[in-house]
Short mmCIF file of C-alpha atoms and ligand atoms in Angstrom, two decimals:
data_model
loop_
_atom_site.label_atom_id
_atom_site.label_comp_id
_atom_site.label_asym_id
_atom_site.label_seq_id
_atom_site.Cartn_x
_atom_site.Cartn_y
_atom_site.Cartn_z
CA MET E 2 127.09 150.67 76.43
CA ALA E 3 130.07 150.90 78.82
CA SER E 4 129.61 148.79 81.91
CA ASP E 5 129.01 150.61 85.13
CA PRO E 6 128.54 148.03 87.88
CA ILE E 7 127.23 149.02 91.29
CA ILE E 8 127.93 145.57 92.70
CA GLN E 9 130.67 143.19 91.65
CA LEU E 10 130.97 139.64 92.96
CA LYS E 11 134.33 138.03 92.32
CA ASN E 12 134.45 134.29 92.94
CA VAL E 13 132.46 134.66 96.16
CA SER E 14 132.02 131.65 98.49
CA PHE E 15 130.45 131.60 101.93
CA ALA E 16 130.29 128.77 104.47
CA TYR E 17 128.34 129.10 107.75
CA GLU E 18 130.41 127.98 110.72
CA GLN E 19 129.74 124.32 111.41
CA GLY E 20 131.43 124.10 114.84
CA GLU E 21 135.09 123.72 115.68
CA GLU E 22 135.32 120.08 114.71
CA VAL E 23 134.71 120.87 111.03
CA ALA E 24 137.83 121.90 109.06
CA PRO E 25 137.22 125.02 106.91
CA GLU E 26 137.72 123.05 103.66
CA ALA E 27 135.05 120.54 104.71
CA ALA E 28 132.42 123.13 105.60
CA VAL E 29 129.33 123.17 103.29
CA LYS E 30 129.30 126.24 101.15
CA ALA E 31 125.98 128.05 101.07
CA VAL E 32 127.42 130.17 98.24
CA ASP E 33 130.03 128.53 96.09
CA GLY E 34 132.26 130.45 93.66
CA VAL E 35 129.77 133.02 92.42
CA SER E 36 130.86 135.80 90.09
CA PHE E 37 128.68 138.43 88.39
CA ASP E 38 128.20 142.20 88.14
CA VAL E 39 125.00 144.15 88.73
CA GLU E 40 124.77 147.17 86.43
CA ARG E 41 123.82 150.46 87.99
CA GLY E 42 120.10 151.18 87.35
CA SER E 43 119.26 147.60 86.30
CA PHE E 44 116.57 145.30 87.67
CA VAL E 45 117.86 141.79 88.47
CA ALA E 46 115.75 138.90 89.77
CA ILE E 47 117.33 136.00 91.64
CA VAL E 48 115.38 132.76 91.72
CA GLY E 49 116.08 129.21 92.80
CA SER E 50 114.81 126.49 95.08
CA ASN E 51 114.85 126.78 98.88
CA GLY E 52 118.37 126.45 100.26
CA SER E 53 120.06 127.32 96.97
CA GLY E 54 121.90 130.25 98.57
CA LYS E 55 119.82 133.25 97.49
CA SER E 56 119.45 134.85 100.91
CA THR E 57 123.04 134.19 101.86
CA LEU E 58 124.16 135.84 98.59
CA ALA E 59 121.81 138.81 99.14
CA LYS E 60 123.35 139.50 102.56
CA HIS E 61 126.69 139.99 100.82
CA PHE E 62 125.32 142.89 98.78
CA ASN E 63 125.30 145.22 101.80
CA ALA E 64 128.00 143.65 103.97
CA LEU E 65 125.67 141.88 106.37
CA LEU E 66 127.86 138.90 105.43
CA ILE E 67 131.47 139.04 104.28
CA PRO E 68 132.69 136.31 101.90
CA THR E 69 134.79 133.47 103.27
CA GLU E 70 136.51 133.43 99.86
CA GLY E 71 136.54 135.94 97.03
CA GLU E 72 135.36 139.56 97.29
CA VAL E 73 132.37 141.80 96.91
CA LEU E 74 132.77 145.39 95.65
CA VAL E 75 129.90 147.88 96.26
CA ASP E 76 130.49 150.97 94.12
CA GLY E 77 134.11 149.96 94.10
CA MET E 78 134.35 149.53 97.91
CA ASN E 79 135.55 146.11 99.10
CA THR E 80 132.93 145.06 101.70
CA ALA E 81 135.49 143.12 103.75
CA GLU E 82 137.44 146.38 104.29
CA VAL E 83 134.56 148.82 104.65
CA ALA E 84 132.54 146.61 107.02
CA GLU E 85 135.24 147.16 109.67
CA THR E 86 135.67 150.89 109.23
CA ALA E 87 132.42 152.36 107.82
CA PRO E 88 129.58 149.80 107.35
CA TRP E 89 127.05 152.69 107.04
CA GLU E 90 128.70 153.79 103.79
CA ILE E 91 127.64 150.48 102.24
CA ARG E 92 124.22 150.31 104.01
CA GLN E 93 123.40 153.77 102.64
CA LYS E 94 124.19 152.67 99.12
CA VAL E 95 122.38 149.31 99.31
CA GLY E 96 119.20 148.89 101.37
CA MET E 97 117.64 145.53 102.20
CA VAL E 98 114.00 144.57 102.52
CA PHE E 99 113.30 141.16 104.06
CA GLN E 100 110.39 138.73 103.93
CA ASN E 101 108.91 139.42 107.32
CA PRO E 102 108.09 143.14 108.01
CA ASP E 103 107.63 142.42 111.74
CA ASN E 104 111.36 141.87 112.04
CA GLN E 105 112.14 145.21 110.40
CA LEU E 106 109.89 147.65 112.27
CA VAL E 107 111.35 149.13 115.41
CA SER E 108 109.08 152.04 116.57
CA SER E 109 105.54 152.29 117.85
CA ILE E 110 104.62 155.04 115.36
CA VAL E 111 104.88 154.65 111.59
CA GLU E 112 106.68 157.92 110.84
CA ASP E 113 109.22 157.40 113.64
CA ASP E 114 109.96 154.03 112.16
CA VAL E 115 110.69 155.51 108.77
CA ALA E 116 112.85 158.24 110.37
CA PHE E 117 114.91 155.75 112.34
CA GLY E 118 117.60 155.06 109.68
CA PRO E 119 118.20 158.74 108.65
CA GLU E 120 118.31 159.75 112.35
CA ASN E 121 120.98 157.14 112.99
CA ILE E 122 123.30 158.54 110.36
CA GLY E 123 122.86 162.14 111.57
CA ILE E 124 120.74 163.62 108.77
CA GLU E 125 119.39 167.13 109.50
CA PRO E 126 115.85 167.17 111.01
CA ALA E 127 114.32 169.17 108.11
CA GLU E 128 115.82 166.76 105.57
CA ILE E 129 114.56 163.77 107.66
CA ARG E 130 111.06 165.25 107.63
CA ARG E 131 111.21 165.68 103.86
CA ARG E 132 112.50 162.13 103.32
CA VAL E 133 109.95 160.57 105.64
CA ASP E 134 107.03 162.31 103.96
CA GLU E 135 108.31 161.52 100.48
CA SER E 136 108.98 157.88 101.25
CA LEU E 137 105.59 157.39 102.90
CA LYS E 138 103.87 159.00 99.87
CA LEU E 139 105.85 156.79 97.47
CA VAL E 140 104.61 153.59 99.20
CA GLY E 141 101.07 155.02 99.58
CA MET E 142 101.13 155.09 103.39
CA TYR E 143 101.33 158.85 104.12
CA GLU E 144 97.83 158.97 105.63
CA HIS E 145 98.81 156.21 108.07
CA ARG E 146 101.89 158.08 109.35
CA LYS E 147 100.63 158.65 112.91
CA LYS E 148 99.43 155.05 113.39
CA GLY E 149 101.03 152.20 115.31
CA PRO E 150 102.51 149.58 112.95
CA HIS E 151 100.72 146.86 114.92
CA LEU E 152 97.38 148.23 113.58
CA LEU E 153 98.45 147.65 109.95
CA SER E 154 98.06 144.66 107.61
CA GLY E 155 101.05 142.58 106.57
CA GLY E 156 101.25 144.36 103.23
CA GLN E 157 101.02 147.79 104.81
CA LYS E 158 103.77 146.86 107.26
CA GLN E 159 105.95 145.76 104.40
CA ARG E 160 105.34 149.10 102.69
CA ILE E 161 106.47 150.88 105.89
CA ALA E 162 109.59 148.73 105.99
CA ILE E 163 110.27 149.75 102.34
CA ALA E 164 109.67 153.42 103.19
CA GLY E 165 112.30 153.08 105.98
CA VAL E 166 114.78 151.78 103.47
CA ILE E 167 113.93 154.48 100.86
CA ALA E 168 114.33 157.22 103.50
CA MET E 169 118.04 156.28 103.49
CA ASP E 170 118.04 157.20 99.78
CA PRO E 171 119.95 154.09 98.68
CA GLU E 172 121.09 153.70 95.06
CA CYS E 173 120.26 150.01 95.21
CA VAL E 174 117.47 148.17 96.98
CA VAL E 175 117.67 144.42 97.61
CA PHE E 176 114.31 142.69 98.20
CA ASP E 177 114.55 139.20 99.74
CA GLU E 178 111.19 137.52 99.02
CA PRO E 179 109.27 140.67 100.03
CA THR E 180 105.89 139.29 98.91
CA ALA E 181 106.17 135.77 100.27
CA MET E 182 103.94 136.42 103.26
CA LEU E 183 101.40 138.63 101.46
CA ASP E 184 98.05 138.05 99.71
CA PRO E 185 97.74 138.77 95.95
CA LYS E 186 96.68 142.41 96.54
CA GLY E 187 99.62 143.04 98.89
CA ARG E 188 101.93 141.39 96.36
CA LYS E 189 100.71 143.69 93.56
CA GLU E 190 101.24 146.79 95.68
CA ILE E 191 104.84 145.79 96.50
CA MET E 192 105.59 145.05 92.82
CA SER E 193 104.18 148.43 91.87
CA ILE E 194 106.58 150.10 94.36
CA ILE E 195 109.45 148.06 92.99
CA ARG E 196 108.62 149.30 89.45
CA THR E 197 108.51 152.93 90.68
CA LEU E 198 111.93 152.59 92.40
CA HIS E 199 113.43 151.13 89.21
CA SER E 200 111.87 153.87 87.04
CA GLN E 201 113.52 156.43 89.35
CA GLY E 202 116.85 154.99 88.24
CA ARG E 203 117.55 152.92 91.33
CA THR E 204 119.09 149.45 90.98
CA VAL E 205 116.68 146.75 92.14
CA ILE E 206 117.63 143.19 93.06
CA LEU E 207 114.59 140.99 93.74
CA ILE E 208 114.76 137.53 95.20
CA THR E 209 111.47 135.78 94.51
CA HIS E 210 109.88 132.46 93.79
CA PHE E 211 107.03 134.06 91.80
CA MET E 212 108.01 133.82 88.10
CA GLU E 213 105.50 136.57 87.23
CA GLU E 214 107.60 138.89 89.38
CA ALA E 215 110.92 137.67 87.97
CA ALA E 216 109.61 138.17 84.40
CA GLU E 217 109.54 141.93 85.02
CA ALA E 218 113.29 142.09 85.56
CA ASP E 219 115.90 142.92 82.90
CA ARG E 220 117.78 139.80 83.86
CA ILE E 221 117.19 136.60 85.87
CA ILE E 222 119.87 134.73 87.77
CA ILE E 223 119.06 131.18 88.82
CA MET E 224 120.84 129.78 91.85
CA HIS E 225 121.28 126.06 92.45
CA ASN E 226 123.36 124.49 95.28
CA GLY E 227 125.11 127.78 95.95
CA LYS E 228 126.16 128.30 92.34
CA VAL E 229 124.77 130.34 89.41
CA GLU E 230 122.96 127.92 87.15
CA ALA E 231 121.82 130.47 84.58
CA ASP E 232 122.06 134.19 84.06
CA ALA E 233 120.11 135.66 81.09
CA THR E 234 117.12 137.77 80.08
CA PRO E 235 113.68 136.55 81.15
CA ALA E 236 112.83 135.64 77.54
CA GLU E 237 115.96 133.47 77.29
CA ILE E 238 115.42 131.88 80.66
CA PHE E 239 111.80 130.93 80.05
CA SER E 240 112.53 129.51 76.64
CA ARG E 241 115.27 127.17 77.90
CA LYS E 242 114.04 123.58 78.08
CA ASP E 243 116.84 122.45 80.45
CA LEU E 244 115.55 124.75 83.24
CA GLY E 245 112.33 122.81 83.50
CA VAL E 246 112.14 123.22 87.26
CA LEU E 247 110.89 126.76 86.74
CA GLU E 248 107.19 127.28 86.29
CA GLN E 249 106.72 129.62 83.38
CA PRO E 250 104.75 132.85 83.92
CA PHE E 251 101.16 132.91 82.77
CA ALA E 252 101.95 135.20 79.81
CA VAL E 253 104.67 132.87 78.55
CA ARG E 254 102.29 129.86 78.73
CA LEU E 255 99.48 131.77 77.05
CA ALA E 256 101.85 133.05 74.33
CA LYS E 257 102.77 129.43 73.61
CA ARG E 258 99.13 128.42 73.24
CA LEU E 259 98.48 131.40 70.96
CA ARG E 260 101.45 130.38 68.76
CA GLU E 261 100.01 126.87 68.56
CA SER E 262 96.76 128.41 67.32
CA GLY E 263 98.65 130.33 64.63
CA ILE E 264 99.08 133.75 66.26
CA GLU E 265 102.70 134.73 65.96
CA VAL E 266 103.57 136.17 69.38
CA PRO E 267 107.20 137.34 69.59
CA ALA E 268 109.53 135.30 71.83
CA ASP E 269 110.46 138.25 74.05
CA ILE E 270 106.94 138.62 75.46
CA VAL E 271 107.04 137.41 79.10
CA THR E 272 104.63 139.62 81.13
CA ASP E 273 100.81 140.08 81.07
CA VAL E 274 101.18 143.72 80.17
CA GLN E 275 103.47 143.03 77.20
CA LEU E 276 101.16 140.32 75.94
CA ALA E 277 98.03 142.46 76.32
CA GLU E 278 99.71 145.40 74.49
CA TYR E 279 100.84 143.16 71.66
CA LEU E 280 97.37 141.57 71.21
CA CYS E 281 95.66 144.96 71.25
CA LYS E 282 97.90 146.15 68.37
CA LEU E 283 96.78 143.16 66.24
CA LYS E 284 93.14 144.34 66.21
P1 ADP K 18 117.72 130.35 100.00
O1 ADP K 18 117.64 131.77 100.31
O2 ADP K 18 117.97 130.09 98.57
O3 ADP K 18 116.59 129.54 100.55
P2 ADP K 18 119.83 130.28 102.00
O4 ADP K 18 120.89 131.25 101.59
O5 ADP K 18 118.88 130.65 103.06
O6 ADP K 18 119.11 129.79 100.69
O7 ADP K 18 120.55 128.92 102.48
C1 ADP K 18 121.66 128.32 101.79
C2 ADP K 18 122.21 127.19 102.63
O8 ADP K 18 122.77 127.75 103.82
C3 ADP K 18 121.17 126.18 103.13
O9 ADP K 18 121.77 124.87 103.12
C4 ADP K 18 120.86 126.65 104.51
O10 ADP K 18 120.45 125.53 105.32
C5 ADP K 18 122.14 127.21 104.99
N1 ADP K 18 121.98 128.29 105.96
C6 ADP K 18 121.26 129.39 105.80
N2 ADP K 18 121.33 130.19 106.88
C7 ADP K 18 122.10 129.55 107.75
C8 ADP K 18 122.56 129.82 109.11
N3 ADP K 18 122.23 130.99 109.75
N4 ADP K 18 123.39 128.91 109.71
C9 ADP K 18 123.75 127.77 109.10
N5 ADP K 18 123.34 127.44 107.83
C10 ADP K 18 122.51 128.29 107.17
#
């Protein structure tokens, strides 16, 4: 298949300013010489310990940060150039959902919040109405459209924040630990939305420390000290012994136990659903 990247990182480094007394070459790099492409329509998970540079990297995907070295191309546009002239062009293509929904909601009524982005870029009112309704239905929050966000649970607020991003109709959505503050039910709902967005053909980039979530991606990138430590399919990542810091997903651990008991489970089974489907076929 010919490659069709929506995002290209070319030797990207980023150092936060450390004060005037630190020479640029001595500044600590939060992201250090990272290169990879994200294929259009793919689902990529980014994992790694706290402070490994995941969030800093994610902010480069929609020009919230511009590399100190190297370059980021979004649909062929160099973020360093476009951020000066037309940052909305990039923000429309790549939406971001952060960990804490309270920092992402701006209005006192749910549907106004979802309309905020499209209004800001001058979309026609009828089209805004259509997008707001469709986005709220997609995240299962349509019946709450007239409510105040402060009346909602954390998971519901996160779904509203996601609806606000979808209302911009981005080709790619970047999720930076979207489920970290949620209970298991809230986490499941967000993952279900992520699956729907991917099945619609959107590119999804998910930063997470839940390996069950990462296992659902087409590809997992592991960050360590600002660098890419590994970049492979979930099955390859979870079978590598040298990446022992990662906790394997439940399905991978169970598949291993089943193999030890003589049931030949294929190596590419990494999620609960895949394992259940495989075992049912054995009956
Ligand atoms: P992760 O998302 O993997 O936890 P981050 O990208 O948040 O990693 O952080 C990478 C490194 O950059 C860490 O050493 C962190 O302390 C540093 N860092 C992150 N944000 C800032 C900031 N706003 N100012 C200075 N340093 C920061």
